[in-house]
Amino acid sequence: ATSISPRFDLKTYWTDLIKEIDQKLDEAIPVQYPNQIYEAMRYSVLAKGAKRAPPVMCVAACELFGGNRLAAFPTACALEMVHAASLIHDDLPCMDDDPSRRGKPSNHTIFGVDMAILAGDALFPLGFRHIVSHTPTDLVPETRLLRVIAEIARAVGSTGMAAGQFIDLEGGPNAVDFVQEKKFGEMGQCSAVCGGLLAGASDDEIQRLRNYGRAVGVLYQVVDDILEAKTETEENKKKGKSYVSLYGVDKAMEVAEDLRSQAKKELDALEKYGEKVLPLYSFVDYAADRGFSFAAPV
Amino acid sequence: KIDARKEKPPFNFNAYVVEKANFVNKALDDAVSVKNPPMIHEAMRYSLLAGGKRVRPMLCIAACEVVGGHQSAAMPAACAVEMIHTMSLIHDDLPCMDNDDLRRGKPTNHKVFGEDVAVLAGDSLLAFAFEFIATATSGVAPNRVLAAVGELAKAIGTEGLVAGQVVDLSCTGNNSNVGLDTLEFIHIHKTAALLEASVVLGAILGGGTDEQVEKLRTFARKIGLLFQVVDDILDVTKSSEELGKTAGKDLETDKTTYPKLLGLEKAREFAEKLNEEAKLQLADFDRDKRAPLVALADYIAHRQN
């Protein structure tokens, strides 16, 4: 498939959304008593330079079906909250024992293990609460919001991201595929599906978004791993189960190409929406090529 | 001398508790089945089905029924509040938190499954509680289900369980400055918030009016605080064997408790006062329908473990 990304300025679309999402997240977590828990939550959710890929995918999927982005913002913020909660818990000493995240000390390194666990425990429900209290009900019927809540809960739960983290730690048959799909595919899948649900997409369209989001989520991570493998030295080699660590860079690049065409194939079935499919389409190419970089955070 | 009116048989609390506990236990067993990967689900079930008293689910169902709803409307919410309660116990027992080895008379979750699985099992129960309410509630208007989701979420986070645990942790080993205000903050958040949510969810899903929901919310706040005052009293008056958890732990960790601040007798009087105030909130409800809530308040006040 030829790339059609040049017809759409993803960078501007994305950068604008980051600003809006960052502002809404900032407002969603004001510091009050007991301060330290709010500060721990803000530290991870408002980390500078976060690309906000799940919210962007959610908003783009909502707009694809003619949904108003105001309908999608609360869910988009919730995705960042539950995602941050998962990452905080994944980094804990009893889990991946990762002292840093996105180039900064991880949450428990700064706030302590107890506070890091509680920050995660608070961010999951805050996400659900944010959806309930902030989504304009004149734009989204309650039945759709209940489906969105169920979708997010399933994605982070015992058969989703928690399952991926468990297999990442404990191993098992086909561990790499399982871990990639659950740890990274779930978030992409959930983001795209939630956007579609909010806009009232049909079951068939939701299934397309499911497949699309999963492929893009895994693609994003595989490419991250490839880029990291190309620059890393022996001592900072990544732990955990990635395609690169198992099969090497060349095979991982083949996997990435497959995922790119899979994701685009799903979108081909939505071509009746015309130009509105372009944000999601160019998102695939960004995940694969990283064709631009974001301005350094101020 | 003889009352000619036909007397209804008095409310049988023991039969009620057994019936509702069986109903809830069956529903919880069905709700959390063993899926892939098995160990997380076994860890979830280990703590969820460990034979808790099911006070929160019972409050949820009783509140649903007092406003005229059928218990089936509140069943997923009743299970959800128990999932949240269990999740908070699993995480609170972790070595980096309260470091407890014993819970409900059995080794704590992380002792059996390891800390990593205990964290994930807690996270999974938290998430599943929301999934279950959103997908399994039937026969209730969607706006009511959504309101229930919002109430439950509020009870867990920084305005609920988590806030209570944060302040509790910051006080342990640093007790000279802990006054009654801080103590109440801890308990209102750590204990009362989820009891309140249990009652409020039941009332909302059972079709209660706003006024009824708020009456029951006040009732729940009172018995939530009552629950903790009684817990503190039991910690200094009962053995580990009687409690099924480590007794005397509050003294050992020099934690501020109601008996310590008020003395044992005054703490007991405070408990009685809360119980009376709670039951006053139920005055406007039908006498027969409110009987389970009245009995649950008395049970919380007078329980021995």
PDB file of C-alpha atoms in Angstrom, chain A residues 88-237:
ATOM      1  CA  ILE A  88       3.419   2.692  37.887  1.00  0.00           C
ATOM      2  CA  HIS A  89       2.593  -0.816  39.101  1.00  0.00           C
ATOM      3  CA  ASP A  90       4.664  -2.499  36.353  1.00  0.00           C
ATOM      4  CA  ASP A  91       7.764  -0.585  37.482  1.00  0.00           C
ATOM      5  CA  LEU A  92       7.516  -1.682  41.152  1.00  0.00           C
ATOM      6  CA  PRO A  93      10.428  -3.582  42.729  1.00  0.00           C
ATOM      7  CA  CYS A  94       8.284  -6.736  43.034  1.00  0.00           C
ATOM      8  CA  MET A  95       7.472  -6.464  39.303  1.00  0.00           C
ATOM      9  CA  ASP A  96       9.914  -5.207  36.639  1.00  0.00           C
ATOM     10  CA  ASP A  97      11.967  -3.365  39.258  1.00  0.00           C
ATOM     11  CA  ASP A  98      12.520  -0.459  36.900  1.00  0.00           C
ATOM     12  CA  PRO A  99      14.115   2.600  38.522  1.00  0.00           C
ATOM     13  CA  SER A 100      13.255   4.857  35.580  1.00  0.00           C
ATOM     14  CA  ARG A 101      10.446   5.527  33.112  1.00  0.00           C
ATOM     15  CA  ARG A 102      10.571   7.871  30.101  1.00  0.00           C
ATOM     16  CA  GLY A 103      14.030   9.004  31.195  1.00  0.00           C
ATOM     17  CA  LYS A 104      12.876  10.045  34.673  1.00  0.00           C
ATOM     18  CA  PRO A 105      12.930   8.198  38.005  1.00  0.00           C
ATOM     19  CA  SER A 106       9.947   5.867  38.246  1.00  0.00           C
ATOM     20  CA  ASN A 107       7.118   6.714  40.617  1.00  0.00           C
ATOM     21  CA  HIS A 108       8.200   4.506  43.543  1.00  0.00           C
ATOM     22  CA  THR A 109      11.777   5.809  43.280  1.00  0.00           C
ATOM     23  CA  ILE A 110      10.449   9.264  44.168  1.00  0.00           C
ATOM     24  CA  PHE A 111       7.401   8.591  46.341  1.00  0.00           C
ATOM     25  CA  GLY A 112       8.116   5.161  47.859  1.00  0.00           C
ATOM     26  CA  VAL A 113       6.636   1.761  47.043  1.00  0.00           C
ATOM     27  CA  ASP A 114       3.587   2.221  49.283  1.00  0.00           C
ATOM     28  CA  MET A 115       2.635   5.543  47.693  1.00  0.00           C
ATOM     29  CA  ALA A 116       3.255   4.165  44.188  1.00  0.00           C
ATOM     30  CA  ILE A 117       0.843   1.296  44.788  1.00  0.00           C
ATOM     31  CA  LEU A 118      -1.758   3.699  46.139  1.00  0.00           C
ATOM     32  CA  ALA A 119      -1.253   6.180  43.292  1.00  0.00           C
ATOM     33  CA  GLY A 120      -2.065   3.374  40.862  1.00  0.00           C
ATOM     34  CA  ASP A 121      -5.021   2.242  42.964  1.00  0.00           C
ATOM     35  CA  ALA A 122      -6.378   5.803  42.889  1.00  0.00           C
ATOM     36  CA  LEU A 123      -5.803   6.425  39.177  1.00  0.00           C
ATOM     37  CA  PHE A 124      -7.853   3.435  37.998  1.00  0.00           C
ATOM     38  CA  PRO A 125     -11.087   4.611  39.667  1.00  0.00           C
ATOM     39  CA  LEU A 126     -10.347   8.261  38.855  1.00  0.00           C
ATOM     40  CA  GLY A 127     -10.433   7.290  35.193  1.00  0.00           C
ATOM     41  CA  PHE A 128     -13.907   5.759  35.519  1.00  0.00           C
ATOM     42  CA  ARG A 129     -15.136   8.626  37.641  1.00  0.00           C
ATOM     43  CA  HIS A 130     -13.824  11.175  35.159  1.00  0.00           C
ATOM     44  CA  ILE A 131     -15.813   9.560  32.348  1.00  0.00           C
ATOM     45  CA  VAL A 132     -19.013   9.527  34.399  1.00  0.00           C
ATOM     46  CA  SER A 133     -18.728  13.085  35.691  1.00  0.00           C
ATOM     47  CA  HIS A 134     -17.280  14.859  32.631  1.00  0.00           C
ATOM     48  CA  THR A 135     -18.834  13.313  29.525  1.00  0.00           C
ATOM     49  CA  PRO A 136     -21.654  15.542  28.211  1.00  0.00           C
ATOM     50  CA  THR A 137     -24.690  13.244  28.311  1.00  0.00           C
ATOM     51  CA  ASP A 138     -26.387  15.235  25.552  1.00  0.00           C
ATOM     52  CA  LEU A 139     -23.592  14.016  23.256  1.00  0.00           C
ATOM     53  CA  VAL A 140     -23.266  10.422  24.461  1.00  0.00           C
ATOM     54  CA  PRO A 141     -26.126   8.182  25.664  1.00  0.00           C
ATOM     55  CA  GLU A 142     -25.513   6.414  29.005  1.00  0.00           C
ATOM     56  CA  THR A 143     -25.589   2.951  27.423  1.00  0.00           C
ATOM     57  CA  ARG A 144     -22.551   3.836  25.328  1.00  0.00           C
ATOM     58  CA  LEU A 145     -20.674   5.098  28.380  1.00  0.00           C
ATOM     59  CA  LEU A 146     -21.354   1.834  30.187  1.00  0.00           C
ATOM     60  CA  ARG A 147     -19.829  -0.028  27.245  1.00  0.00           C
ATOM     61  CA  VAL A 148     -16.803   2.292  27.334  1.00  0.00           C
ATOM     62  CA  ILE A 149     -16.329   1.645  31.055  1.00  0.00           C
ATOM     63  CA  ALA A 150     -16.585  -2.113  30.554  1.00  0.00           C
ATOM     64  CA  GLU A 151     -14.118  -1.923  27.659  1.00  0.00           C
ATOM     65  CA  ILE A 152     -11.493  -0.036  29.689  1.00  0.00           C
ATOM     66  CA  ALA A 153     -11.968  -2.288  32.720  1.00  0.00           C
ATOM     67  CA  ARG A 154     -11.525  -5.386  30.570  1.00  0.00           C
ATOM     68  CA  ALA A 155      -8.429  -3.962  28.886  1.00  0.00           C
ATOM     69  CA  VAL A 156      -6.564  -3.277  32.131  1.00  0.00           C
ATOM     70  CA  GLY A 157      -7.867  -6.361  33.955  1.00  0.00           C
ATOM     71  CA  SER A 158      -6.990  -9.996  34.544  1.00  0.00           C
ATOM     72  CA  THR A 159      -7.287 -11.077  30.911  1.00  0.00           C
ATOM     73  CA  GLY A 160      -5.759  -7.884  29.516  1.00  0.00           C
ATOM     74  CA  MET A 161      -2.814  -5.785  30.632  1.00  0.00           C
ATOM     75  CA  ALA A 162      -2.533  -7.471  34.045  1.00  0.00           C
ATOM     76  CA  ALA A 163      -2.322 -10.819  32.231  1.00  0.00           C
ATOM     77  CA  GLY A 164       0.415  -9.449  29.977  1.00  0.00           C
ATOM     78  CA  GLN A 165       2.417  -8.241  32.943  1.00  0.00           C
ATOM     79  CA  PHE A 166       2.001 -11.595  34.685  1.00  0.00           C
ATOM     80  CA  ILE A 167       3.279 -13.610  31.698  1.00  0.00           C
ATOM     81  CA  ASP A 168       6.092 -11.087  31.222  1.00  0.00           C
ATOM     82  CA  LEU A 169       7.236 -11.922  34.771  1.00  0.00           C
ATOM     83  CA  GLU A 170       6.461 -15.621  34.876  1.00  0.00           C
ATOM     84  CA  GLY A 171       6.967 -16.739  31.286  1.00  0.00           C
ATOM     85  CA  GLY A 172       4.929 -19.438  29.559  1.00  0.00           C
ATOM     86  CA  PRO A 173       4.251 -20.889  26.109  1.00  0.00           C
ATOM     87  CA  ASN A 174       4.304 -18.273  23.306  1.00  0.00           C
ATOM     88  CA  ALA A 175       5.155 -15.739  25.979  1.00  0.00           C
ATOM     89  CA  VAL A 176       6.469 -13.094  23.582  1.00  0.00           C
ATOM     90  CA  ASP A 177       3.358 -12.936  21.423  1.00  0.00           C
ATOM     91  CA  PHE A 178       1.107 -12.981  24.475  1.00  0.00           C
ATOM     92  CA  VAL A 179       3.058 -10.267  26.287  1.00  0.00           C
ATOM     93  CA  GLN A 180       3.270  -7.954  23.267  1.00  0.00           C
ATOM     94  CA  GLU A 181      -0.407  -8.336  22.538  1.00  0.00           C
ATOM     95  CA  LYS A 182      -1.561  -7.878  26.131  1.00  0.00           C
ATOM     96  CA  LYS A 183       0.880  -5.283  27.405  1.00  0.00           C
ATOM     97  CA  PHE A 184       0.827  -3.103  24.287  1.00  0.00           C
ATOM     98  CA  GLY A 185      -1.948  -4.279  21.972  1.00  0.00           C
ATOM     99  CA  GLU A 186      -4.658  -3.954  24.621  1.00  0.00           C
ATOM    100  CA  MET A 187      -4.137  -0.241  25.147  1.00  0.00           C
ATOM    101  CA  GLY A 188      -4.260   0.494  21.417  1.00  0.00           C
ATOM    102  CA  GLN A 189      -7.271  -1.721  20.966  1.00  0.00           C
ATOM    103  CA  CYS A 190      -9.121  -0.190  23.894  1.00  0.00           C
ATOM    104  CA  SER A 191      -8.325   3.378  22.756  1.00  0.00           C
ATOM    105  CA  ALA A 192      -9.641   2.869  19.233  1.00  0.00           C
ATOM    106  CA  VAL A 193     -12.694   0.901  20.372  1.00  0.00           C
ATOM    107  CA  CYS A 194     -13.673   3.498  22.991  1.00  0.00           C
ATOM    108  CA  GLY A 195     -13.562   6.249  20.360  1.00  0.00           C
ATOM    109  CA  GLY A 196     -15.837   4.205  18.122  1.00  0.00           C
ATOM    110  CA  LEU A 197     -18.226   3.320  20.940  1.00  0.00           C
ATOM    111  CA  LEU A 198     -18.600   6.969  21.952  1.00  0.00           C
ATOM    112  CA  ALA A 199     -19.529   7.898  18.391  1.00  0.00           C
ATOM    113  CA  GLY A 200     -22.005   5.040  18.038  1.00  0.00           C
ATOM    114  CA  ALA A 201     -20.079   2.895  15.532  1.00  0.00           C
ATOM    115  CA  SER A 202     -21.656  -0.412  14.469  1.00  0.00           C
ATOM    116  CA  ASP A 203     -20.513  -3.760  15.866  1.00  0.00           C
ATOM    117  CA  ASP A 204     -18.689  -4.541  12.635  1.00  0.00           C
ATOM    118  CA  GLU A 205     -16.916  -1.195  12.723  1.00  0.00           C
ATOM    119  CA  ILE A 206     -15.982  -1.731  16.375  1.00  0.00           C
ATOM    120  CA  GLN A 207     -14.409  -5.046  15.384  1.00  0.00           C
ATOM    121  CA  ARG A 208     -12.354  -3.279  12.699  1.00  0.00           C
ATOM    122  CA  LEU A 209     -11.194  -0.733  15.272  1.00  0.00           C
ATOM    123  CA  ARG A 210     -10.346  -3.555  17.649  1.00  0.00           C
ATOM    124  CA  ASN A 211      -8.067  -5.223  15.126  1.00  0.00           C
ATOM    125  CA  TYR A 212      -6.635  -1.896  13.988  1.00  0.00           C
ATOM    126  CA  GLY A 213      -5.866  -0.669  17.503  1.00  0.00           C
ATOM    127  CA  ARG A 214      -4.267  -3.938  18.535  1.00  0.00           C
ATOM    128  CA  ALA A 215      -2.003  -3.973  15.477  1.00  0.00           C
ATOM    129  CA  VAL A 216      -0.964  -0.332  15.941  1.00  0.00           C
ATOM    130  CA  GLY A 217      -0.344  -0.797  19.671  1.00  0.00           C
ATOM    131  CA  VAL A 218       1.991  -3.725  19.083  1.00  0.00           C
ATOM    132  CA  LEU A 219       3.583  -2.025  16.049  1.00  0.00           C
ATOM    133  CA  TYR A 220       4.365   1.065  18.133  1.00  0.00           C
ATOM    134  CA  GLN A 221       6.167  -1.024  20.735  1.00  0.00           C
ATOM    135  CA  VAL A 222       8.028  -3.248  18.253  1.00  0.00           C
ATOM    136  CA  VAL A 223       9.396  -0.141  16.529  1.00  0.00           C
ATOM    137  CA  ASP A 224      10.344   1.348  19.914  1.00  0.00           C
ATOM    138  CA  ASP A 225      12.257  -1.843  20.680  1.00  0.00           C
ATOM    139  CA  ILE A 226      13.988  -1.784  17.275  1.00  0.00           C
ATOM    140  CA  LEU A 227      15.049   1.846  17.684  1.00  0.00           C
ATOM    141  CA  GLU A 228      16.314   1.156  21.170  1.00  0.00           C
ATOM    142  CA  ALA A 229      18.235  -1.950  20.087  1.00  0.00           C
ATOM    143  CA  LYS A 230      20.028   0.091  17.442  1.00  0.00           C
ATOM    144  CA  THR A 231      21.311   2.630  19.957  1.00  0.00           C
ATOM    145  CA  GLU A 232      21.724   0.668  23.134  1.00  0.00           C
ATOM    146  CA  THR A 233      24.926  -0.547  24.712  1.00  0.00           C
ATOM    147  CA  GLU A 234      25.479  -3.920  26.352  1.00  0.00           C
ATOM    148  CA  GLU A 235      24.764  -2.739  29.890  1.00  0.00           C
ATOM    149  CA  ASN A 236      21.378  -1.142  29.247  1.00  0.00           C
ATOM    150  CA  LYS A 237      19.947  -4.017  27.235  1.00  0.00           C
TER     151      LYS A 237
END
